[in-house]
CSV table of C-alpha atoms in Angstrom, one decimal:
chain,number,residue,atom,x,y,z
A,13,UNK,CA,93.0,104.6,133.3
A,14,UNK,CA,94.8,101.3,133.2
A,15,UNK,CA,93.7,99.0,136.3
A,16,UNK,CA,96.0,96.4,137.5
A,17,UNK,CA,93.7,93.7,136.0
A,18,UNK,CA,93.9,95.4,132.5
A,19,UNK,CA,97.7,95.9,132.8
A,20,UNK,CA,98.2,92.1,133.7
A,21,UNK,CA,96.1,91.0,130.7
A,22,UNK,CA,98.1,93.2,128.5
A,23,UNK,CA,101.5,91.9,129.6
A,24,UNK,CA,100.2,88.3,128.8
A,25,UNK,CA,99.2,89.4,125.3
A,26,UNK,CA,102.4,91.3,124.6
A,27,UNK,CA,104.3,88.2,125.9
A,28,UNK,CA,102.5,86.0,123.4
A,29,UNK,CA,103.0,88.4,120.6
A,30,UNK,CA,106.7,88.6,121.5
A,31,UNK,CA,107.0,84.9,121.2
A,32,UNK,CA,105.6,84.8,117.8
A,33,UNK,CA,108.0,87.7,116.9
A,34,UNK,CA,110.9,85.6,118.0
A,35,UNK,CA,109.6,82.5,116.1
A,36,UNK,CA,110.1,84.0,112.8
A,37,UNK,CA,107.3,84.0,110.0
A,38,UNK,CA,107.9,80.8,107.9
A,39,UNK,CA,106.3,77.8,109.7
A,40,UNK,CA,107.8,74.7,107.9
A,41,UNK,CA,105.9,72.4,110.5
A,42,UNK,CA,103.4,73.4,113.0
A,43,UNK,CA,105.5,73.0,115.8
A,44,UNK,CA,108.9,73.6,114.1
A,45,UNK,CA,110.5,77.1,115.0
A,46,UNK,CA,113.7,77.9,113.2
A,47,UNK,CA,115.1,80.0,116.1
A,48,UNK,CA,115.0,77.1,118.4
A,49,UNK,CA,117.4,74.9,116.5
A,50,UNK,CA,121.1,74.9,115.4
A,51,UNK,CA,121.9,71.9,113.5
A,52,UNK,CA,125.0,70.0,113.0
A,53,UNK,CA,126.2,66.4,113.0
A,54,UNK,CA,128.5,64.2,115.1
A,55,UNK,CA,130.5,61.6,113.2
A,56,UNK,CA,132.1,58.8,115.2
A,57,UNK,CA,135.0,57.4,113.1
A,58,UNK,CA,135.4,54.5,115.5
A,59,UNK,CA,132.0,53.3,114.6
A,60,UNK,CA,131.9,53.4,110.8
A,61,UNK,CA,132.1,50.1,109.0
A,62,UNK,CA,132.0,51.6,105.5
A,63,UNK,CA,129.0,49.7,104.6
A,64,UNK,CA,127.6,52.4,102.4
A,65,UNK,CA,124.2,52.4,103.8
A,66,UNK,CA,124.3,56.3,104.1
A,67,UNK,CA,125.4,56.8,100.8
A,68,UNK,CA,122.5,54.7,99.3
A,69,UNK,CA,120.1,56.2,101.7
A,70,UNK,CA,121.1,59.9,100.8
A,71,UNK,CA,120.8,58.9,97.1
A,72,UNK,CA,117.2,57.5,97.6
A,73,UNK,CA,115.9,60.2,100.0
A,74,UNK,CA,117.1,63.1,97.8
A,75,UNK,CA,117.1,61.7,94.3
A,76,UNK,CA,120.9,62.1,93.9
A,77,UNK,CA,121.9,61.5,90.2
A,78,UNK,CA,124.2,58.4,89.7
A,79,UNK,CA,127.9,59.3,90.1
A,80,UNK,CA,127.3,62.4,92.4
A,81,UNK,CA,127.2,62.5,96.2
A,82,UNK,CA,125.8,64.6,98.8
A,83,UNK,CA,127.6,62.2,101.3
A,84,UNK,CA,130.2,59.6,100.6
A,85,UNK,CA,132.6,57.4,102.7
A,86,UNK,CA,136.4,57.6,102.2
A,87,UNK,CA,138.7,54.7,103.0
A,88,UNK,CA,142.0,55.9,104.5
A,89,UNK,CA,145.3,53.7,104.6
A,90,UNK,CA,148.1,55.4,106.4
A,91,UNK,CA,151.3,53.5,106.1
A,92,UNK,CA,153.2,53.7,109.6
A,93,UNK,CA,154.5,57.1,110.0
A,94,UNK,CA,153.7,58.7,106.7
A,95,UNK,CA,150.7,60.4,107.9
A,96,UNK,CA,151.0,63.3,105.4
A,97,UNK,CA,150.7,60.9,102.6
A,98,UNK,CA,147.7,58.8,103.2
A,99,UNK,CA,146.2,56.5,100.4
A,100,UNK,CA,142.6,57.3,100.1
A,101,UNK,CA,140.0,55.6,98.0
A,102,UNK,CA,136.2,55.9,97.6
A,103,UNK,CA,135.0,53.6,95.0
A,104,UNK,CA,131.6,55.1,93.7
A,105,UNK,CA,131.5,57.1,96.9
A,106,UNK,CA,131.4,53.8,98.9
A,107,UNK,CA,127.9,53.4,97.7
A,108,UNK,CA,128.6,49.7,96.9
A,109,UNK,CA,130.8,49.2,100.0
A,110,UNK,CA,134.5,48.5,99.9
A,111,UNK,CA,136.4,45.7,98.3
A,112,UNK,CA,139.0,44.0,100.7
A,113,UNK,CA,142.0,46.4,101.1
A,114,UNK,CA,145.2,45.1,99.5
A,115,UNK,CA,147.4,46.0,102.4
A,116,UNK,CA,145.1,44.2,104.8
A,117,UNK,CA,146.2,44.9,108.5
A,118,UNK,CA,149.7,46.0,107.5
A,119,UNK,CA,148.8,49.7,107.6
A,120,UNK,CA,146.3,51.8,109.7
A,121,UNK,CA,143.1,52.0,108.0
A,122,UNK,CA,139.6,53.3,108.7
A,123,UNK,CA,136.6,54.8,107.0
A,124,UNK,CA,135.7,58.6,106.9
A,125,UNK,CA,132.1,59.5,106.2
A,126,UNK,CA,132.0,63.0,104.7
A,127,UNK,CA,129.1,65.3,104.0
A,128,UNK,CA,128.5,68.9,104.1
A,129,UNK,CA,129.7,70.4,107.3
A,130,UNK,CA,126.9,73.3,107.3
A,131,UNK,CA,129.6,75.9,108.3
A,132,UNK,CA,128.3,78.8,110.1
A,133,UNK,CA,130.8,81.0,108.3
A,134,UNK,CA,130.4,79.2,105.0
A,135,UNK,CA,132.8,80.0,101.9
A,136,UNK,CA,130.2,78.8,99.6
A,137,UNK,CA,127.6,81.3,100.8
A,138,UNK,CA,130.0,84.3,100.7
A,139,UNK,CA,130.8,83.7,97.1
A,140,UNK,CA,127.4,83.2,95.7
A,141,UNK,CA,126.7,86.2,93.5
A,142,UNK,CA,123.0,86.0,93.6
A,143,UNK,CA,122.1,85.0,97.0
A,144,UNK,CA,121.1,81.5,95.9
A,145,UNK,CA,122.8,79.8,98.8
A,146,UNK,CA,122.6,80.9,102.5
A,147,UNK,CA,122.6,79.7,106.1
A,148,UNK,CA,119.2,79.3,107.2
A,149,UNK,CA,118.2,80.7,110.6
A,150,UNK,CA,118.5,77.2,112.0
A,151,UNK,CA,122.1,76.7,110.8
A,152,UNK,CA,121.6,74.6,107.5
A,153,UNK,CA,123.3,75.7,104.3
A,154,UNK,CA,120.9,75.4,101.6
A,155,UNK,CA,120.5,76.2,97.9
A,156,UNK,CA,117.7,78.2,96.3
A,157,UNK,CA,117.2,76.3,93.0
A,158,UNK,CA,115.1,79.0,91.6
A,159,UNK,CA,117.8,81.6,92.1
A,160,UNK,CA,121.0,79.4,91.3
A,161,UNK,CA,122.6,80.3,87.9
A,162,UNK,CA,124.9,77.4,88.0
A,163,UNK,CA,127.9,79.4,87.9
A,164,UNK,CA,129.9,77.0,90.0
A,165,UNK,CA,131.5,79.5,92.2
A,166,UNK,CA,130.2,77.8,95.3
A,167,UNK,CA,131.4,74.3,94.1
A,168,UNK,CA,135.0,75.7,93.9
A,169,UNK,CA,134.8,77.6,97.2
A,170,UNK,CA,133.9,74.8,99.2
A,171,UNK,CA,137.0,73.5,101.0
A,172,UNK,CA,135.4,70.0,101.6
A,173,UNK,CA,134.2,69.4,98.0
A,174,UNK,CA,130.7,68.8,99.1
A,175,UNK,CA,128.7,70.5,96.1
A,176,UNK,CA,128.2,69.4,92.6
A,177,UNK,CA,126.3,70.7,89.6
A,178,UNK,CA,123.3,68.8,88.8
A,179,UNK,CA,123.7,67.3,85.5
A,180,UNK,CA,120.2,68.0,84.3
A,181,UNK,CA,118.9,70.9,86.5
A,182,UNK,CA,122.2,72.7,86.0
A,183,UNK,CA,121.9,74.0,89.6
A,184,UNK,CA,124.4,73.6,92.3
A,185,UNK,CA,123.3,70.7,94.7
A,186,UNK,CA,124.5,69.7,98.2
A,187,UNK,CA,123.5,68.1,101.4
A,188,UNK,CA,120.4,69.7,102.9
A,189,UNK,CA,120.9,67.9,106.2
A,190,UNK,CA,117.7,66.5,105.0
A,191,UNK,CA,115.9,69.6,105.9
A,192,UNK,CA,112.5,68.5,105.1
A,193,UNK,CA,113.0,65.6,107.5
A,194,UNK,CA,114.5,67.4,110.4
A,195,UNK,CA,111.8,70.2,110.3
A,196,UNK,CA,109.4,67.3,110.7
A,197,UNK,CA,110.9,65.9,113.8
A,198,UNK,CA,112.6,63.1,111.8
A,199,UNK,CA,116.4,62.4,111.6
A,200,UNK,CA,118.3,62.5,108.4
A,201,UNK,CA,118.1,59.5,106.0
A,202,UNK,CA,121.9,58.8,106.6
A,203,UNK,CA,121.5,58.7,110.3
A,204,UNK,CA,118.3,56.7,110.0
A,205,UNK,CA,120.0,54.1,107.9
A,206,UNK,CA,123.3,54.0,109.7
A,207,UNK,CA,123.6,50.7,111.5
A,208,UNK,CA,126.2,51.4,113.9
A,209,UNK,CA,125.4,55.0,115.1
A,210,UNK,CA,128.3,56.5,113.6
A,211,UNK,CA,126.3,59.4,112.5
A,212,UNK,CA,124.3,61.4,114.9
A,213,UNK,CA,122.3,64.4,114.0
A,214,UNK,CA,122.8,67.2,116.6
A,215,UNK,CA,120.9,70.1,117.6
A,216,UNK,CA,123.3,72.5,119.4
A,217,UNK,CA,120.7,74.7,120.6
A,218,UNK,CA,118.6,71.8,122.4
A,219,UNK,CA,120.2,71.6,125.8
A,220,UNK,CA,118.8,68.1,126.1
A,221,UNK,CA,120.7,66.8,123.0
A,222,UNK,CA,123.3,64.2,124.0
A,223,UNK,CA,125.9,66.1,121.7
A,224,UNK,CA,126.6,68.3,124.5
A,225,UNK,CA,127.5,65.6,127.0
A,226,UNK,CA,129.6,64.1,124.2
A,227,UNK,CA,131.4,67.0,123.2
A,228,UNK,CA,132.3,67.9,126.9
A,229,UNK,CA,133.6,64.6,127.4
A,230,UNK,CA,135.4,63.5,124.2
A,231,UNK,CA,138.3,65.0,122.0
A,232,UNK,CA,136.4,66.0,118.9
A,233,UNK,CA,137.9,67.7,115.7
A,234,UNK,CA,136.4,69.6,112.7
A,235,UNK,CA,137.8,69.2,109.3
A,236,UNK,CA,140.4,71.8,108.2
A,237,UNK,CA,139.9,74.1,111.3
A,238,UNK,CA,142.5,76.4,109.6
A,239,UNK,CA,139.9,77.5,107.1
A,240,UNK,CA,137.8,78.8,110.0
A,241,UNK,CA,134.7,78.0,108.2
A,242,UNK,CA,132.6,77.3,111.6
A,243,UNK,CA,132.1,74.0,110.6
A,244,UNK,CA,129.5,72.0,112.4
A,245,UNK,CA,130.5,68.4,111.4
A,246,UNK,CA,132.1,67.2,114.5
A,247,UNK,CA,134.3,64.1,114.1
A,248,UNK,CA,135.4,61.9,117.0
A,249,UNK,CA,138.3,59.5,116.5
A,250,UNK,CA,139.7,61.5,113.6
A,251,UNK,CA,143.2,60.8,112.5
A,252,UNK,CA,145.6,63.5,111.6
A,253,UNK,CA,146.0,62.1,108.2
A,254,UNK,CA,142.4,63.0,107.2
A,255,UNK,CA,142.1,66.0,105.0
B,24,UNK,CA,116.0,131.8,86.4
B,25,UNK,CA,116.6,130.0,83.1
B,26,UNK,CA,119.7,128.1,84.8
B,27,UNK,CA,117.6,126.5,87.6
B,28,UNK,CA,115.3,125.2,85.1
B,29,UNK,CA,117.9,123.0,83.7
B,30,UNK,CA,118.4,121.5,87.4
B,31,UNK,CA,114.7,121.0,87.8
B,32,UNK,CA,114.4,119.1,84.5
B,33,UNK,CA,117.4,116.9,85.5
B,34,UNK,CA,115.8,116.4,88.8
B,35,UNK,CA,112.7,115.2,87.3
B,36,UNK,CA,114.5,112.7,84.9
B,37,UNK,CA,116.3,111.3,88.1
B,38,UNK,CA,113.1,111.1,89.9
B,39,UNK,CA,111.3,109.4,87.0
B,40,UNK,CA,114.4,107.1,86.9
B,41,UNK,CA,114.2,106.4,90.4
B,42,UNK,CA,110.5,105.6,90.3
B,43,UNK,CA,110.8,103.3,87.4
B,44,UNK,CA,113.6,101.3,89.3
B,45,UNK,CA,111.6,101.0,92.4
B,46,UNK,CA,108.6,99.8,90.5
B,47,UNK,CA,110.6,97.3,88.4
B,48,UNK,CA,112.5,96.1,91.6
B,49,UNK,CA,109.1,95.6,93.6
B,50,UNK,CA,107.8,93.6,90.7
B,51,UNK,CA,110.9,91.3,90.3
B,52,UNK,CA,112.4,90.9,93.9
B,53,UNK,CA,110.2,88.4,95.7
B,54,UNK,CA,108.7,89.8,99.0
B,55,UNK,CA,110.4,87.4,101.1
B,56,UNK,CA,113.9,88.3,99.9
B,57,UNK,CA,116.0,89.8,102.5
B,58,UNK,CA,113.8,88.7,105.5
B,59,UNK,CA,116.7,86.9,107.1
B,60,UNK,CA,119.6,87.8,104.9
B,61,UNK,CA,120.7,88.3,101.4
B,62,UNK,CA,118.4,85.4,100.0
B,63,UNK,CA,114.9,84.5,99.3
B,64,UNK,CA,113.6,83.4,102.6
B,65,UNK,CA,110.8,81.3,100.9
B,66,UNK,CA,113.7,79.1,99.4
B,67,UNK,CA,113.6,77.5,103.1
B,68,UNK,CA,109.9,76.5,102.5
B,69,UNK,CA,110.7,75.1,99.1
B,70,UNK,CA,113.2,72.8,100.6
B,71,UNK,CA,111.1,71.8,103.7
B,72,UNK,CA,108.4,70.8,101.5
B,73,UNK,CA,110.3,67.9,99.8
B,74,UNK,CA,108.9,64.5,99.9
B,75,UNK,CA,110.0,62.1,102.9
B,76,UNK,CA,111.1,58.8,101.6
B,77,UNK,CA,112.3,57.2,104.8
B,78,UNK,CA,109.4,56.8,107.1
B,79,UNK,CA,111.7,56.7,110.3
B,80,UNK,CA,111.7,53.8,112.8
B,81,UNK,CA,109.0,55.2,115.0
B,82,UNK,CA,106.5,55.0,112.2
B,83,UNK,CA,107.7,51.3,111.6
B,84,UNK,CA,107.3,50.4,115.4
B,85,UNK,CA,103.9,51.9,115.6
B,86,UNK,CA,102.6,48.8,113.6
B,87,UNK,CA,105.4,46.3,113.8
B,88,UNK,CA,105.9,46.6,117.8
B,89,UNK,CA,106.3,42.7,117.9
B,90,UNK,CA,109.4,42.7,115.7
B,91,UNK,CA,110.7,45.9,117.4
B,92,UNK,CA,110.5,44.1,120.8
B,93,UNK,CA,112.5,41.1,119.4
B,94,UNK,CA,115.1,43.4,118.0
B,95,UNK,CA,115.4,45.5,120.9
B,96,UNK,CA,116.4,42.3,122.9
B,97,UNK,CA,119.4,41.4,120.8
B,98,UNK,CA,122.4,42.7,119.0
B,99,UNK,CA,120.5,44.7,116.4
B,100,UNK,CA,118.8,46.8,118.9
B,101,UNK,CA,120.3,49.9,117.4
B,102,UNK,CA,119.9,49.0,113.9
B,103,UNK,CA,117.0,51.0,112.7
B,104,UNK,CA,114.4,49.1,110.5
B,105,UNK,CA,115.3,50.9,107.1
B,106,UNK,CA,119.0,50.2,107.4
B,107,UNK,CA,118.0,46.6,106.1
B,108,UNK,CA,114.5,47.0,104.8
B,109,UNK,CA,115.4,50.1,102.8
B,110,UNK,CA,113.2,53.4,102.6
B,111,UNK,CA,109.6,52.5,103.4
B,112,UNK,CA,107.9,55.9,103.3
B,113,UNK,CA,105.4,54.8,100.8
B,114,UNK,CA,104.7,51.7,102.7
B,115,UNK,CA,104.0,53.7,105.9
B,116,UNK,CA,101.7,56.0,104.0
B,117,UNK,CA,99.8,53.2,102.3
B,118,UNK,CA,100.4,50.0,104.1
B,119,UNK,CA,97.9,48.0,102.5
B,120,UNK,CA,98.8,48.5,98.7
B,121,UNK,CA,102.7,49.0,98.8
B,122,UNK,CA,104.2,45.9,100.2
B,123,UNK,CA,108.0,45.9,101.2
B,124,UNK,CA,110.0,43.2,99.6
B,125,UNK,CA,111.7,40.7,101.8
B,126,UNK,CA,115.5,41.5,101.9
B,127,UNK,CA,117.7,38.8,100.6
B,128,UNK,CA,120.2,37.7,103.4
B,129,UNK,CA,122.7,36.6,101.1
B,130,UNK,CA,123.5,40.0,100.0
B,131,UNK,CA,122.3,42.1,103.1
B,132,UNK,CA,124.2,40.5,105.9
B,133,UNK,CA,127.6,40.6,104.2
B,134,UNK,CA,127.0,44.3,103.5
B,135,UNK,CA,128.1,45.1,107.1
B,136,UNK,CA,129.6,41.7,108.5
B,137,UNK,CA,132.1,40.8,105.6
B,138,UNK,CA,135.6,41.3,107.1
B,139,UNK,CA,137.5,44.3,106.1
B,140,UNK,CA,140.8,45.5,107.7
B,141,UNK,CA,139.4,49.3,107.7
B,142,UNK,CA,136.4,48.1,109.8
B,143,UNK,CA,136.8,48.8,113.7
B,144,UNK,CA,138.3,45.7,115.4
B,145,UNK,CA,135.4,45.4,117.7
B,146,UNK,CA,132.8,45.0,115.1
B,147,UNK,CA,131.8,41.3,114.4
B,148,UNK,CA,133.2,40.3,111.1
B,149,UNK,CA,133.2,37.1,109.0
B,150,UNK,CA,134.5,35.9,105.7
B,151,UNK,CA,131.2,34.6,104.5
B,152,UNK,CA,132.7,32.0,102.3
B,153,UNK,CA,134.8,30.3,105.2
B,154,UNK,CA,132.0,31.0,107.7
B,155,UNK,CA,129.1,29.4,106.1
B,156,UNK,CA,129.8,28.6,102.5
B,157,UNK,CA,126.7,28.7,100.6
B,158,UNK,CA,124.3,28.4,103.5
B,159,UNK,CA,122.1,31.4,103.9
B,160,UNK,CA,122.7,33.5,107.0
B,161,UNK,CA,119.2,33.1,108.3
B,162,UNK,CA,119.3,29.4,108.4
B,163,UNK,CA,121.0,29.7,111.7
B,164,UNK,CA,120.6,33.4,112.7
B,165,UNK,CA,117.3,35.2,113.2
B,166,UNK,CA,118.2,38.6,111.4
B,167,UNK,CA,116.1,40.5,114.1
B,168,UNK,CA,118.1,39.1,117.1
B,169,UNK,CA,121.0,37.2,115.5
B,170,UNK,CA,122.9,35.7,118.3
B,171,UNK,CA,122.5,32.0,118.2
B,172,UNK,CA,120.5,30.8,121.3
B,173,UNK,CA,118.9,34.3,121.8
B,174,UNK,CA,115.9,33.8,119.7
B,175,UNK,CA,114.0,30.7,118.6
B,176,UNK,CA,115.7,29.3,115.4
B,177,UNK,CA,113.8,30.4,112.2
B,178,UNK,CA,111.0,28.2,111.1
B,179,UNK,CA,111.5,27.0,107.6
B,180,UNK,CA,108.5,28.7,106.4
B,181,UNK,CA,110.1,32.0,107.5
B,182,UNK,CA,113.3,31.4,105.7
B,183,UNK,CA,111.6,30.4,102.4
B,184,UNK,CA,109.2,33.4,102.3
């Protein structure tokens, strides 16, 4: 015979159990639940000064080999109306900053920071033959180094050129959105070092994240929307010439 | 009767093969494979376990609240500590034995403030050579609160450190 008292106790226990079912098993940090997050990034072109802090920060945080980049900065120079034919340069990925431009102020010029867009329907994930790359339950595209064969399919598949083959490990590498940091409540290394706030880590599942207010009130674009990648790299102030 | 025996043998061979496959598979496929999708779920843990190199400004402000207060009053309020001082995870873990080097203002300030046509117009920029010649930036500006007059001028001992 179930009394009212027993029934109430049981429902309480069931609610707790269901909570842990929803949370998923791997607990990366004691208070981090993958199901509570859906990560992306906001990039404000109008604030980027091309200092290269993000590139250097990323290289140090993630031990990125020299000459390869998990994030980089491009300088665009658009002569007047020729927006289909911009001049783009990125000396050493912008790691050492940018020399003064030859055209000066006679052309439209601006910096575009780039990194993995952590696509929800990522082409790189779809082509991996061994399940070594995947979208995690919290929306980060990661590589399983133990499974990666180094076949380079994903490097060719990424429409944004965000992947490279590590010259020594011979596995595909890419931006992890500093997964080892964001699961501990920190922001990414590039956001931490960005002096102007041109980069903002965004948790799209967190209703208190300022990203929602920003997306509601600003004209925001993603790169190559025609590829239908479900990109979560949101660009504010993006010029039409950017590819 | 004889015909069906053939089928039974064949079925036995198939069953044996299947058993072999299942045993080998359970041996080679990690238990976490397929938990969330066609990948090894434990790979998420592997990535999450990597070493943190940048401590984050909250960690810095825990001890250096005086500097944070000075910085928060000025134009550099939104510039995080490690943007200039570099990654300080090791210093944060062991503040006594790992001492961060003092940044060189001659190289540091121009990283952001040297004029470049591609920088946003509203961002404060100078041509360092014309602006100050060879005079170090922190002769006049306090890096943590750089507008002249907003913070006490740097003492000489501070500049030389």
